[in-house]
């Protein structure tokens, strides 16, 4: 894939109020004019954001913590109140099912995640889950019976902050890695994914994956600046950047900060510091599409007057073209070797996660575009710079995503913000894209 977020270019102002939803029994214009309740969606977002709320207006709700449990419990309660039946699989993924008229038809699924970054916002992931809830509530209010079941998923540990792999629950669901691999991953305190999942009561008994789906749609804030900058309301997401994640482990020697001469040191943190700059340089060499970040570092022994003998740091690299990722991989390894020789250190660069650049299903992308057009929202095509559960769902079902703008393009930050009318618009697009796939058998009105 060559296009990236900054290069995607199609700008269209929607102007067609027709709808592609098929009304099977009773032709009705009511379906085309069906709209979500934006105020109710906003209220739910704000109520969920109370759990793990931070002083600066953000949310800290790390995967599989007790706060995650509380957040899940609240959303599952709302989904039950909306009449959905709840299933939980072995990865802790939650599925809320709203039956359709055809019991044999595979569900049209939406969803996202409710875990957050350590200093995360109110909308990343939470919006996609609650937009799905709002779709169910809207269908209920209008008495719509779909042909296919319509379902909402809460995927476990999407953020990859507490546990690697990122998009862990959806990856296990899609068979990207075995469930057992996921369950044995450990956080920085040595707690395993499986232990944490059991502790919060979300180790379900339903088989992980192997579930036939008609389609998967995910609504999300863009987490970048393009839609806002161009005054677009909807991003029709065509694909996502490839990613590679690494642990980079520097080994030197602990020594006293005073008596040890500068030329006698084996300073692992100095190696890591030089590596941070090298990683940044790699991304700049692959501009404008390359991204590379060091966001995590563990320094040992982490004492003011000890030269650090050991450092573990993360590297996150992204690019829309997999060939570039291969080159970037070579470049960071070469940089690590050169720094290790220069500073008389050892360095291991260990890839811990990866997925290639992906493209979403053309029919599902068309369903999103068709809904945005029918609803007369200004939209453009866009490629996701962020990872999303939809990327793994796309391996087992036709999938696509809907983006809405976020303030100043800021995300993974407590100040993350989005406008209620944009969130409402994205949920309306989700509703109509899902209905286009699910078909409508009956409406009460
Ligand atoms: C998910 O939040 C990502 O890292 O893109
Ligand atoms: Mn997210
Ligand atoms: Mn995120």
Short mmCIF file of C-alpha atoms and ligand atoms in Angstrom, two decimals:
data_model
loop_
_atom_site.label_atom_id
_atom_site.label_comp_id
_atom_site.label_asym_id
_atom_site.label_seq_id
_atom_site.Cartn_x
_atom_site.Cartn_y
_atom_site.Cartn_z
CA UNK A 1 0.00 0.00 0.00
CA UNK A 2 1.51 3.33 -0.99
CA UNK A 3 -0.96 5.93 0.16
CA UNK A 4 -0.66 7.11 3.72
CA UNK A 5 -2.71 9.35 5.93
CA UNK A 6 -0.99 12.51 4.81
CA UNK A 7 -1.17 11.57 1.13
CA UNK A 8 -4.79 10.41 0.87
CA UNK A 9 -6.54 12.97 -1.18
CA UNK A 10 -10.14 12.36 -2.17
CA UNK A 11 -12.42 15.10 -0.91
CA UNK A 12 -16.13 14.80 -1.55
CA UNK A 13 -19.00 16.82 -0.22
CA UNK A 14 -21.95 14.48 0.21
CA UNK A 15 -25.20 15.63 -1.37
CA UNK A 16 -27.29 12.55 -2.04
CA UNK A 17 -29.98 11.69 0.49
CA UNK A 18 -30.77 8.26 -1.00
CA UNK A 19 -30.03 5.16 1.06
CA UNK A 20 -28.80 1.74 0.09
CA UNK A 21 -30.71 -0.02 2.87
CA UNK A 22 -33.02 -2.69 1.53
CA UNK A 23 -36.40 -2.90 3.26
CA UNK A 24 -37.58 -6.39 2.63
CA UNK A 25 -41.22 -6.74 3.78
CA UNK A 26 -42.55 -3.25 3.99
CA UNK A 27 -40.96 -0.61 1.77
CA UNK A 28 -40.46 2.31 4.09
CA UNK A 29 -38.80 5.67 3.91
CA UNK A 30 -38.47 5.52 7.71
CA UNK A 31 -35.25 3.49 7.54
CA UNK A 32 -33.45 6.07 5.40
CA UNK A 33 -34.34 8.78 7.89
CA UNK A 34 -33.36 6.74 10.95
CA UNK A 35 -30.84 8.61 13.10
CA UNK A 36 -29.01 7.87 16.33
CA UNK A 37 -29.58 9.95 19.45
CA UNK A 38 -26.39 12.01 19.63
CA UNK A 39 -27.15 13.34 23.12
CA UNK A 40 -27.63 9.84 24.49
CA UNK A 41 -24.35 8.75 22.88
CA UNK A 42 -22.54 11.69 24.45
CA UNK A 43 -24.06 10.99 27.87
CA UNK A 44 -22.89 7.38 27.69
CA UNK A 45 -19.38 8.48 26.70
CA UNK A 46 -19.20 10.87 29.64
CA UNK A 47 -20.57 8.29 32.09
CA UNK A 48 -18.06 5.69 30.96
CA UNK A 49 -15.27 8.27 31.23
CA UNK A 50 -16.03 8.63 34.96
CA UNK A 51 -14.39 5.23 35.48
CA UNK A 52 -10.67 5.87 35.71
CA UNK A 53 -11.13 9.63 35.24
CA UNK A 54 -7.93 11.66 35.62
CA UNK A 55 -7.49 15.14 37.01
CA UNK A 56 -6.76 16.56 33.56
CA UNK A 57 -10.02 15.26 32.08
CA UNK A 58 -8.68 12.05 30.62
CA UNK A 59 -9.01 8.38 31.50
CA UNK A 60 -6.57 5.82 32.89
CA UNK A 61 -8.18 2.40 32.51
CA UNK A 62 -5.44 -0.09 31.71
CA UNK A 63 -6.40 -3.45 30.26
CA UNK A 64 -7.54 -6.11 32.74
CA UNK A 65 -7.27 -3.89 35.80
CA UNK A 66 -10.16 -3.50 38.20
CA UNK A 67 -11.03 -0.21 36.48
CA UNK A 68 -11.24 -2.10 33.18
CA UNK A 69 -13.64 -4.49 34.89
CA UNK A 70 -15.75 -1.60 36.12
CA UNK A 71 -15.81 -0.06 32.65
CA UNK A 72 -16.75 -3.37 31.06
CA UNK A 73 -19.43 -4.01 33.69
CA UNK A 74 -21.00 -0.63 33.00
CA UNK A 75 -21.08 -1.15 29.22
CA UNK A 76 -22.23 -4.76 29.48
CA UNK A 77 -25.08 -3.56 31.73
CA UNK A 78 -26.13 -1.04 29.08
CA UNK A 79 -25.91 -3.65 26.35
CA UNK A 80 -28.07 -6.04 28.38
CA UNK A 81 -30.56 -3.23 29.01
CA UNK A 82 -30.68 -2.82 25.22
CA UNK A 83 -31.85 -6.42 25.04
CA UNK A 84 -28.61 -7.94 23.79
CA UNK A 85 -27.47 -11.38 24.92
CA UNK A 86 -23.89 -11.43 26.16
CA UNK A 87 -21.17 -13.94 25.33
CA UNK A 88 -17.56 -13.79 26.54
CA UNK A 89 -14.72 -15.73 24.93
CA UNK A 90 -11.44 -17.06 26.29
CA UNK A 91 -9.61 -13.81 25.56
CA UNK A 92 -12.20 -11.80 27.47
CA UNK A 93 -13.72 -10.40 24.28
CA UNK A 94 -17.36 -9.53 24.90
CA UNK A 95 -20.04 -10.02 22.22
CA UNK A 96 -23.47 -8.45 22.65
CA UNK A 97 -25.88 -10.05 20.19
CA UNK A 98 -29.15 -8.56 18.93
CA UNK A 99 -31.07 -11.27 17.12
CA UNK A 100 -32.17 -10.88 13.51
CA UNK A 101 -35.08 -12.49 11.66
CA UNK A 102 -32.81 -15.07 10.05
CA UNK A 103 -31.27 -17.23 12.73
CA UNK A 104 -28.87 -18.74 10.19
CA UNK A 105 -27.47 -15.44 8.94
CA UNK A 106 -24.04 -14.46 10.29
CA UNK A 107 -23.96 -11.29 12.41
CA UNK A 108 -22.94 -7.84 11.28
CA UNK A 109 -20.51 -6.88 14.03
CA UNK A 110 -19.17 -3.57 15.28
CA UNK A 111 -17.04 -2.72 18.28
CA UNK A 112 -13.73 -1.45 19.58
CA UNK A 113 -12.09 -1.38 23.02
CA UNK A 114 -12.59 0.20 26.45
CA UNK A 115 -9.05 -0.18 27.73
CA UNK A 116 -7.05 3.06 27.58
CA UNK A 117 -3.50 4.32 27.58
CA UNK A 118 -2.01 5.23 31.01
CA UNK A 119 -2.81 8.88 30.28
CA UNK A 120 -5.50 8.30 27.70
CA UNK A 121 -8.63 10.12 26.62
CA UNK A 122 -12.37 9.56 26.75
CA UNK A 123 -12.88 8.61 23.11
CA UNK A 124 -10.16 6.27 21.82
CA UNK A 125 -11.92 2.89 21.56
CA UNK A 126 -14.73 3.84 23.92
CA UNK A 127 -16.42 5.74 21.10
CA UNK A 128 -16.51 2.69 18.83
CA UNK A 129 -18.10 0.50 21.50
CA UNK A 130 -20.64 3.10 22.56
CA UNK A 131 -21.47 3.99 18.93
CA UNK A 132 -22.32 0.30 18.58
CA UNK A 133 -24.50 0.46 21.70
CA UNK A 134 -26.19 3.53 20.26
CA UNK A 135 -26.92 1.60 17.04
CA UNK A 136 -28.67 -1.11 19.10
CA UNK A 137 -30.65 1.46 21.09
CA UNK A 138 -31.68 3.25 17.87
CA UNK A 139 -32.84 0.01 16.26
CA UNK A 140 -34.82 -0.80 19.40
CA UNK A 141 -36.47 2.63 19.53
CA UNK A 142 -37.56 2.33 15.91
CA UNK A 143 -38.65 -1.29 16.30
CA UNK A 144 -36.36 -2.38 13.48
CA UNK A 145 -35.90 -6.10 12.91
CA UNK A 146 -32.82 -6.77 10.85
CA UNK A 147 -32.36 -9.91 8.82
CA UNK A 148 -28.84 -10.59 10.10
CA UNK A 149 -28.14 -10.33 13.80
CA UNK A 150 -26.40 -7.08 14.73
CA UNK A 151 -23.71 -7.33 17.39
CA UNK A 152 -21.30 -5.22 19.40
CA UNK A 153 -17.86 -6.40 20.56
CA UNK A 154 -15.58 -5.14 23.31
CA UNK A 155 -12.09 -6.34 22.36
CA UNK A 156 -9.55 -6.96 25.12
CA UNK A 157 -6.22 -5.11 25.45
CA UNK A 158 -6.33 -3.22 22.18
CA UNK A 159 -3.89 -0.60 23.42
CA UNK A 160 -0.95 -2.94 23.93
CA UNK A 161 0.13 -0.70 26.78
CA UNK A 162 -0.08 -3.17 29.65
CA UNK A 163 0.38 -6.33 27.59
CA UNK A 164 1.98 -6.95 24.20
CA UNK A 165 0.62 -7.91 21.66
CA UNK A 166 -1.34 -4.81 20.78
CA UNK A 167 -4.89 -5.67 19.61
CA UNK A 168 -4.52 -8.81 21.69
CA UNK A 169 -8.15 -9.88 21.97
CA UNK A 170 -9.00 -9.28 18.33
CA UNK A 171 -5.74 -10.91 17.25
CA UNK A 172 -6.58 -14.08 19.18
CA UNK A 173 -10.13 -13.97 17.76
CA UNK A 174 -8.74 -13.71 14.21
CA UNK A 175 -6.20 -16.50 14.80
CA UNK A 176 -3.23 -14.18 14.30
CA UNK A 177 -1.66 -15.88 17.33
CA UNK A 178 -2.96 -18.68 19.56
CA UNK A 179 -5.01 -17.79 22.63
CA UNK A 180 -2.38 -19.53 24.79
CA UNK A 181 0.27 -17.12 23.50
CA UNK A 182 -1.86 -14.18 24.59
CA UNK A 183 -2.71 -15.65 28.00
CA UNK A 184 0.93 -16.12 28.98
CA UNK A 185 2.10 -12.57 28.21
CA UNK A 186 3.25 -10.67 31.31
CA UNK A 187 3.05 -7.02 32.31
CA UNK A 188 6.00 -5.14 33.86
CA UNK A 189 5.07 -6.49 37.29
CA UNK A 190 5.11 -10.10 36.09
CA UNK A 191 1.32 -10.58 36.14
CA UNK A 192 0.16 -12.71 33.22
CA UNK A 193 -2.68 -11.77 30.89
CA UNK A 194 -4.47 -14.98 31.89
CA UNK A 195 -4.16 -14.24 35.62
CA UNK A 196 -5.38 -10.68 35.18
CA UNK A 197 -8.28 -11.81 32.99
CA UNK A 198 -9.41 -14.33 35.61
CA UNK A 199 -9.00 -11.79 38.40
CA UNK A 200 -11.48 -9.38 36.79
CA UNK A 201 -13.95 -12.17 36.04
CA UNK A 202 -13.82 -11.90 32.26
CA UNK A 203 -12.22 -15.23 31.35
CA UNK A 204 -15.13 -16.45 29.27
CA UNK A 205 -15.95 -19.95 28.17
CA UNK A 206 -17.03 -19.26 24.58
CA UNK A 207 -14.51 -20.44 21.98
CA UNK A 208 -12.15 -17.65 20.88
CA UNK A 209 -12.62 -17.08 17.15
CA UNK A 210 -14.12 -19.41 14.58
CA UNK A 211 -17.25 -17.25 14.51
CA UNK A 212 -18.64 -16.53 11.07
CA UNK A 213 -19.28 -12.83 10.51
CA UNK A 214 -21.08 -11.12 7.66
CA UNK A 215 -19.06 -7.93 8.14
CA UNK A 216 -17.23 -5.85 10.74
CA UNK A 217 -17.39 -2.06 11.02
CA UNK A 218 -15.52 0.04 13.58
CA UNK A 219 -16.06 3.72 14.35
CA UNK A 220 -13.12 5.60 15.86
CA UNK A 221 -11.76 9.08 16.30
CA UNK A 222 -9.08 9.77 13.67
CA UNK A 223 -6.30 10.39 16.24
CA UNK A 224 -4.59 12.61 13.67
CA UNK A 225 -5.16 16.09 12.20
CA UNK A 226 -6.37 15.51 8.64
CA UNK A 227 -10.17 15.54 8.93
CA UNK A 228 -10.20 18.58 11.18
CA UNK A 229 -7.74 20.45 8.98
CA UNK A 230 -9.86 19.80 5.90
CA UNK A 231 -13.19 20.39 7.61
CA UNK A 232 -14.33 16.85 6.89
CA UNK A 233 -16.82 15.07 9.13
CA UNK A 234 -16.24 11.46 8.09
CA UNK A 235 -13.09 9.55 7.19
CA UNK A 236 -13.81 6.56 4.97
CA UNK A 237 -10.92 4.39 6.09
CA UNK A 238 -9.39 2.34 3.29
CA UNK A 239 -6.55 0.70 5.22
CA UNK A 240 -3.87 1.08 7.89
CA UNK A 241 -0.12 1.42 8.24
CA UNK A 242 2.00 -1.66 8.88
CA UNK A 243 3.67 -1.79 12.27
CA UNK A 244 6.66 -3.42 13.92
CA UNK A 245 7.24 -3.33 17.66
CA UNK A 246 10.53 -4.19 19.36
CA UNK A 247 12.13 -4.57 22.74
CA UNK A 248 15.64 -3.17 22.57
CA UNK A 249 17.70 -4.43 25.52
CA UNK A 250 20.96 -2.70 26.45
CA UNK A 251 23.42 -4.43 28.79
CA UNK A 252 26.39 -2.67 30.35
CA UNK A 253 27.63 -2.66 33.91
CA UNK A 254 26.27 -1.06 37.08
CA UNK A 255 28.97 1.10 38.63
CA UNK A 256 29.44 3.97 41.08
CA UNK A 257 28.62 7.39 39.63
CA UNK A 258 31.52 9.09 41.47
CA UNK A 259 34.72 7.08 41.37
CA UNK A 260 34.19 5.42 37.95
CA UNK A 261 36.15 7.39 35.32
CA UNK A 262 34.19 8.42 32.25
CA UNK A 263 36.30 6.30 29.92
CA UNK A 264 35.80 3.17 32.08
CA UNK A 265 32.01 3.09 31.94
CA UNK A 266 29.58 0.71 30.29
CA UNK A 267 26.57 2.99 30.48
CA UNK A 268 23.48 1.23 29.14
CA UNK A 269 21.36 4.37 29.41
CA UNK A 270 23.81 6.31 27.26
CA UNK A 271 23.39 3.60 24.62
CA UNK A 272 19.61 3.85 24.88
CA UNK A 273 19.78 7.65 24.64
CA UNK A 274 21.80 7.50 21.44
CA UNK A 275 19.37 4.89 20.15
CA UNK A 276 16.38 7.18 20.75
CA UNK A 277 17.97 9.70 18.42
CA UNK A 278 18.85 7.00 15.88
CA UNK A 279 15.26 5.69 15.85
CA UNK A 280 13.98 9.21 15.25
CA UNK A 281 16.47 9.61 12.41
CA UNK A 282 15.26 6.39 10.75
CA UNK A 283 11.70 7.74 10.59
CA UNK A 284 12.92 11.05 9.15
CA UNK A 285 14.86 9.18 6.47
CA UNK A 286 11.57 7.53 5.49
CA UNK A 287 9.56 10.76 5.53
CA UNK A 288 6.83 11.72 5.08
CA UNK A 289 5.19 8.33 5.71
CA UNK A 290 7.58 6.69 8.16
CA UNK A 291 6.93 6.83 11.91
CA UNK A 292 9.24 5.66 14.69
CA UNK A 293 8.83 6.13 18.43
CA UNK A 294 10.49 5.15 21.68
CA UNK A 295 7.75 5.42 24.29
CA UNK A 296 8.79 3.06 27.06
CA UNK A 297 12.03 2.66 28.97
CA UNK A 298 13.01 0.66 32.04
CA UNK A 299 16.29 1.70 33.59
CA UNK A 300 18.05 -0.57 36.08
CA UNK A 301 18.85 -0.15 38.85
CA UNK A 302 17.33 3.34 38.41
CA UNK A 303 19.27 5.00 41.18
CA UNK A 304 20.66 8.53 40.99
CA UNK A 305 24.24 7.58 41.76
CA UNK A 306 24.53 4.29 39.86
CA UNK A 307 25.64 4.16 36.23
CA UNK A 308 22.79 2.12 34.70
CA UNK A 309 23.84 -1.39 33.75
CA UNK A 310 20.65 -2.36 31.99
CA UNK A 311 17.96 -0.64 29.95
CA UNK A 312 14.95 -2.07 28.13
CA UNK A 313 13.31 0.28 25.66
CA UNK A 314 10.49 -0.10 23.18
CA UNK A 315 10.58 0.83 19.50
CA UNK A 316 7.36 1.32 17.52
CA UNK A 317 7.83 1.69 13.75
CA UNK A 318 5.10 2.25 11.16
CA UNK A 319 4.88 2.72 7.41
CA UNK A 320 2.22 2.23 4.72
CA UNK A 321 4.71 0.28 2.58
CA UNK A 322 6.03 -3.01 3.94
CA UNK A 323 9.28 -2.76 1.92
CA UNK A 324 10.08 0.43 3.79
CA UNK A 325 9.45 -1.36 7.09
CA UNK A 326 12.00 -4.00 6.09
CA UNK A 327 14.56 -1.27 5.36
CA UNK A 328 13.71 0.57 8.57
CA UNK A 329 14.20 -2.68 10.46
CA UNK A 330 17.67 -3.06 8.93
CA UNK A 331 18.52 0.53 9.80
CA UNK A 332 17.59 0.33 13.49
CA UNK A 333 19.53 -2.92 13.88
CA UNK A 334 22.59 -1.38 12.23
CA UNK A 335 22.32 1.68 14.48
CA UNK A 336 22.06 -0.50 17.60
CA UNK A 337 25.16 -2.48 16.61
CA UNK A 338 27.20 0.65 15.93
CA UNK A 339 26.21 2.25 19.26
CA UNK A 340 26.95 -0.98 21.14
CA UNK A 341 30.47 -1.14 19.66
CA UNK A 342 31.14 2.54 20.34
CA UNK A 343 30.06 2.31 24.01
CA UNK A 344 31.26 -1.27 24.73
CA UNK A 345 27.75 -2.49 25.44
CA UNK A 346 25.66 -5.40 24.38
CA UNK A 347 22.38 -4.80 22.64
CA UNK A 348 19.63 -7.18 21.64
CA UNK A 349 16.91 -5.94 19.27
CA UNK A 350 13.96 -8.30 19.65
CA UNK A 351 10.84 -7.92 17.49
CA UNK A 352 7.82 -8.51 19.74
CA UNK A 353 4.91 -7.68 17.46
CA UNK A 354 4.23 -6.89 13.84
CA UNK A 355 1.54 -6.66 11.22
CA UNK A 356 1.77 -5.57 7.60
CA UNK A 357 0.05 -2.61 5.98
CA UNK A 358 -3.58 -3.54 5.42
CA UNK A 359 -6.43 -2.66 3.10
CA UNK A 360 -10.07 -2.89 4.07
CA UNK A 361 -12.75 -4.76 2.09
CA UNK A 362 -13.96 -2.73 -0.89
CA UNK A 363 -17.65 -3.56 -0.37
CA UNK A 364 -17.50 -2.53 3.27
CA UNK A 365 -15.59 0.63 2.40
CA UNK A 366 -18.33 1.31 -0.17
CA UNK A 367 -20.99 0.78 2.51
CA UNK A 368 -19.29 3.42 4.68
CA UNK A 369 -18.89 5.80 1.77
CA UNK A 370 -22.49 5.21 0.68
CA UNK A 371 -23.79 5.95 4.15
CA UNK A 372 -21.71 9.14 4.48
CA UNK A 373 -22.97 10.27 1.09
CA UNK A 374 -26.59 9.40 1.83
CA UNK A 375 -26.39 11.32 5.08
CA UNK A 376 -24.80 14.31 3.32
CA UNK A 377 -21.72 14.42 5.54
CA UNK A 378 -18.52 15.81 4.02
CA UNK A 379 -16.15 12.85 3.75
CA UNK A 380 -12.80 11.80 2.38
CA UNK A 381 -10.84 8.60 2.11
CA UNK A 382 -8.11 8.17 4.69
CA UNK A 383 -5.52 5.62 5.80
CA UNK A 384 -5.23 4.91 9.51
CA UNK A 385 -1.92 5.67 11.17
CA UNK A 386 -3.10 3.91 14.32
CA UNK A 387 -3.63 0.24 14.99
CA UNK A 388 -7.23 -0.91 15.41
CA UNK A 389 -9.07 -4.16 16.08
CA UNK A 390 -10.55 -3.83 12.57
CA UNK A 391 -7.10 -4.61 11.15
CA UNK A 392 -7.21 -8.12 12.61
CA UNK A 393 -10.95 -8.55 12.00
CA UNK A 394 -10.22 -7.84 8.31
CA UNK A 395 -8.39 -11.17 8.18
CA UNK A 396 -11.53 -13.14 9.00
CA UNK A 397 -14.38 -10.97 7.73
CA UNK A 398 -15.09 -8.16 5.31
CA UNK A 399 -14.21 -5.08 7.37
CA UNK A 400 -13.96 -1.30 7.21
CA UNK A 401 -13.73 1.69 9.53
CA UNK A 402 -15.30 5.09 10.03
CA UNK A 403 -13.23 7.99 11.36
CA UNK A 404 -14.45 11.24 12.86
CA UNK A 405 -12.26 14.27 13.63
CA UNK A 406 -10.66 14.84 17.01
CA UNK A 407 -9.54 18.17 18.38
CA UNK A 408 -6.14 19.26 17.07
CA UNK A 409 -5.55 15.66 16.01
CA UNK A 410 -4.44 14.84 19.57
CA UNK A 411 -4.95 11.36 20.99
CA UNK A 412 -3.26 9.08 23.54
CA UNK A 413 -3.48 12.15 25.74
CA UNK A 414 -5.82 13.19 28.54
CA UNK A 415 -6.87 16.25 26.56
CA UNK A 416 -8.16 14.12 23.68
CA UNK A 417 -11.46 15.68 22.58
CA UNK A 418 -14.10 15.37 19.89
CA UNK A 419 -17.23 17.28 18.96
CA UNK A 420 -20.59 15.73 19.86
CA UNK A 421 -21.99 16.42 16.39
CA UNK A 422 -19.06 14.62 14.76
CA UNK A 423 -19.45 11.62 17.06
CA UNK A 424 -23.16 11.58 16.25
CA UNK A 425 -22.41 11.74 12.51
CA UNK A 426 -19.98 8.82 12.76
CA UNK A 427 -22.58 6.78 14.64
CA UNK A 428 -25.17 7.56 11.97
CA UNK A 429 -22.76 6.35 9.30
CA UNK A 430 -22.11 3.23 11.37
CA UNK A 431 -25.86 2.64 11.72
CA UNK A 432 -26.51 2.87 7.99
CA UNK A 433 -23.41 0.95 6.91
CA UNK A 434 -24.47 -1.86 9.27
CA UNK A 435 -28.06 -1.76 8.03
CA UNK A 436 -26.84 -1.92 4.44
CA UNK A 437 -25.22 -5.26 5.29
CA UNK A 438 -27.78 -6.56 7.79
CA UNK A 439 -30.89 -5.83 5.73
CA UNK A 440 -34.19 -4.83 7.35
CA UNK A 441 -37.06 -7.28 7.68
CA UNK A 442 -39.55 -5.18 9.58
CA UNK A 443 -40.04 -1.86 11.24
CA UNK A 444 -42.68 -1.09 13.84
CA UNK A 445 -43.39 2.26 12.23
C1 LIG B 1 -3.09 1.76 19.08
O1 LIG B 1 -3.53 2.54 19.89
C2 LIG B 1 -1.90 2.07 18.30
O2 LIG B 1 -0.79 1.95 18.85
O3 LIG B 1 -2.01 2.51 17.15
MN1 LIG B 2 -8.26 2.77 19.71
MN1 LIG B 3 -5.18 3.84 21.34
#
